[in-house]
Structure formats: C-alpha cells, structure tokens
C-alpha cells in the first residue's frame, strides 16, 4: 500500500465496459513527510474518495480485487481514505 492525495478527476468518452460505474481519479503519491513523490497516476476508486483527500492505494494485480467478481482493467486502485495520520 502507498499513500497519496487525490488531485483530480478523469472523464472518459470511450472505455472498457467493465469500467462502467467505476470512478477514475488522479492521485499524487506522497512520502511520509507529505511531499509529492513520483508521477501522478490514474487510479480506480473503490472507496468513494474525492479531490483533496489523502488515500491508500495499491498497484498491480491487487488493484482489481476490490471490484471482484468484475475484472476491472486497472493497475492502480484507491482502497481507503485516510482520516488522520502522523509520524512520531
């Protein structure tokens, strides 16, 4: 799992049928100090996240698991919304 911040939405005119009803969001991965790390990614949302929220996300085959039994063609998925976090 990684932590990131939702920074935007993605809208599609043409998409795979298995993505019907699946919200796609732009996520900026973050370090433990909340600094941006790496490139912005597109993630399928299984948690109901919105712009500005900190989220947990996974990459790889596990990204399709929250949508089972549908096999969503995603390599990143938001699996949780962070309420609060601190280091110390």
Tab-separated table of C-alpha atoms in Angstrom:
chain	number	residue	atom	x	y	z
A	1	UNK	CA	0.000	0.000	0.000
A	2	UNK	CA	1.010	3.566	-0.598
A	3	UNK	CA	-0.321	6.934	0.488
A	4	UNK	CA	-1.295	9.639	-1.955
A	5	UNK	CA	-3.530	12.667	-2.398
A	6	UNK	CA	-6.381	12.858	-4.890
A	7	UNK	CA	-5.705	15.877	-7.088
A	8	UNK	CA	-8.263	15.494	-9.870
A	9	UNK	CA	-10.876	13.517	-11.769
A	10	UNK	CA	-10.738	11.648	-15.073
A	11	UNK	CA	-13.661	11.524	-17.528
A	12	UNK	CA	-13.781	9.084	-20.435
A	13	UNK	CA	-15.930	9.124	-23.577
A	14	UNK	CA	-14.932	5.623	-24.659
A	15	UNK	CA	-13.908	2.955	-22.175
A	16	UNK	CA	-13.892	-0.751	-21.442
A	17	UNK	CA	-17.374	-1.944	-20.421
A	18	UNK	CA	-16.046	-3.295	-17.113
A	19	UNK	CA	-15.246	0.296	-16.081
A	20	UNK	CA	-18.930	1.331	-16.168
A	21	UNK	CA	-19.723	2.911	-12.802
A	22	UNK	CA	-16.060	2.991	-11.713
A	23	UNK	CA	-14.771	6.475	-10.859
A	24	UNK	CA	-11.220	7.229	-12.011
A	25	UNK	CA	-9.135	9.727	-10.059
A	26	UNK	CA	-5.724	11.374	-10.396
A	27	UNK	CA	-3.531	10.526	-7.396
A	28	UNK	CA	-0.217	12.129	-6.437
A	29	UNK	CA	1.859	9.620	-4.428
A	30	UNK	CA	3.305	11.128	-1.222
A	31	UNK	CA	6.196	10.424	1.133
A	32	UNK	CA	5.753	10.094	4.893
A	33	UNK	CA	6.521	13.821	5.120
A	34	UNK	CA	3.589	14.504	2.756
A	35	UNK	CA	5.922	15.618	-0.056
A	36	UNK	CA	4.950	14.640	-3.619
A	37	UNK	CA	6.874	11.580	-4.829
A	38	UNK	CA	6.987	10.443	-8.439
A	39	UNK	CA	4.429	10.857	-11.183
A	40	UNK	CA	0.702	11.380	-10.855
A	41	UNK	CA	-1.235	8.157	-11.537
A	42	UNK	CA	-4.792	7.307	-12.556
A	43	UNK	CA	-6.477	5.029	-10.001
A	44	UNK	CA	-9.849	3.293	-9.947
A	45	UNK	CA	-11.776	4.398	-6.849
A	46	UNK	CA	-13.320	1.708	-4.642
A	47	UNK	CA	-13.634	3.890	-1.533
A	48	UNK	CA	-15.633	6.940	-2.641
A	49	UNK	CA	-12.710	9.374	-2.401
A	50	UNK	CA	-12.775	12.967	-3.584
A	51	UNK	CA	-10.365	15.676	-4.652
A	52	UNK	CA	-8.134	16.848	-1.797
A	53	UNK	CA	-8.390	13.664	0.278
A	54	UNK	CA	-5.425	11.547	1.362
A	55	UNK	CA	-5.898	7.916	0.336
A	56	UNK	CA	-4.378	4.444	0.479
A	57	UNK	CA	-3.807	2.911	-2.924
A	58	UNK	CA	-2.392	-0.299	-4.331
A	59	UNK	CA	-0.733	-1.078	-7.638
A	60	UNK	CA	-0.554	-4.196	-9.748
A	61	UNK	CA	-2.954	-7.136	-9.958
A	62	UNK	CA	-4.299	-6.309	-6.480
A	63	UNK	CA	-5.874	-3.151	-7.954
A	64	UNK	CA	-8.666	-5.250	-9.484
A	65	UNK	CA	-9.501	-7.132	-6.246
A	66	UNK	CA	-11.883	-4.519	-4.697
A	67	UNK	CA	-14.159	-4.837	-7.746
A	68	UNK	CA	-14.471	-8.651	-7.638
A	69	UNK	CA	-16.175	-10.528	-9.299
A	70	UNK	CA	-15.743	-7.986	-12.124
A	71	UNK	CA	-12.208	-7.970	-13.512
A	72	UNK	CA	-11.544	-4.256	-13.847
A	73	UNK	CA	-8.585	-3.474	-16.146
A	74	UNK	CA	-6.740	-1.286	-13.621
A	75	UNK	CA	-3.164	-1.276	-12.391
A	76	UNK	CA	-3.889	1.139	-9.517
A	77	UNK	CA	-6.864	1.382	-7.150
A	78	UNK	CA	-7.815	3.510	-4.157
A	79	UNK	CA	-8.740	1.173	-1.315
A	80	UNK	CA	-9.182	3.555	1.610
A	81	UNK	CA	-9.499	7.159	2.709
A	82	UNK	CA	-7.094	8.420	5.389
A	83	UNK	CA	-8.850	10.212	8.268
A	84	UNK	CA	-5.675	11.197	10.124
A	85	UNK	CA	-2.008	10.258	10.153
A	86	UNK	CA	1.118	11.336	11.962
A	87	UNK	CA	4.717	10.232	12.285
A	88	UNK	CA	6.268	10.017	15.680
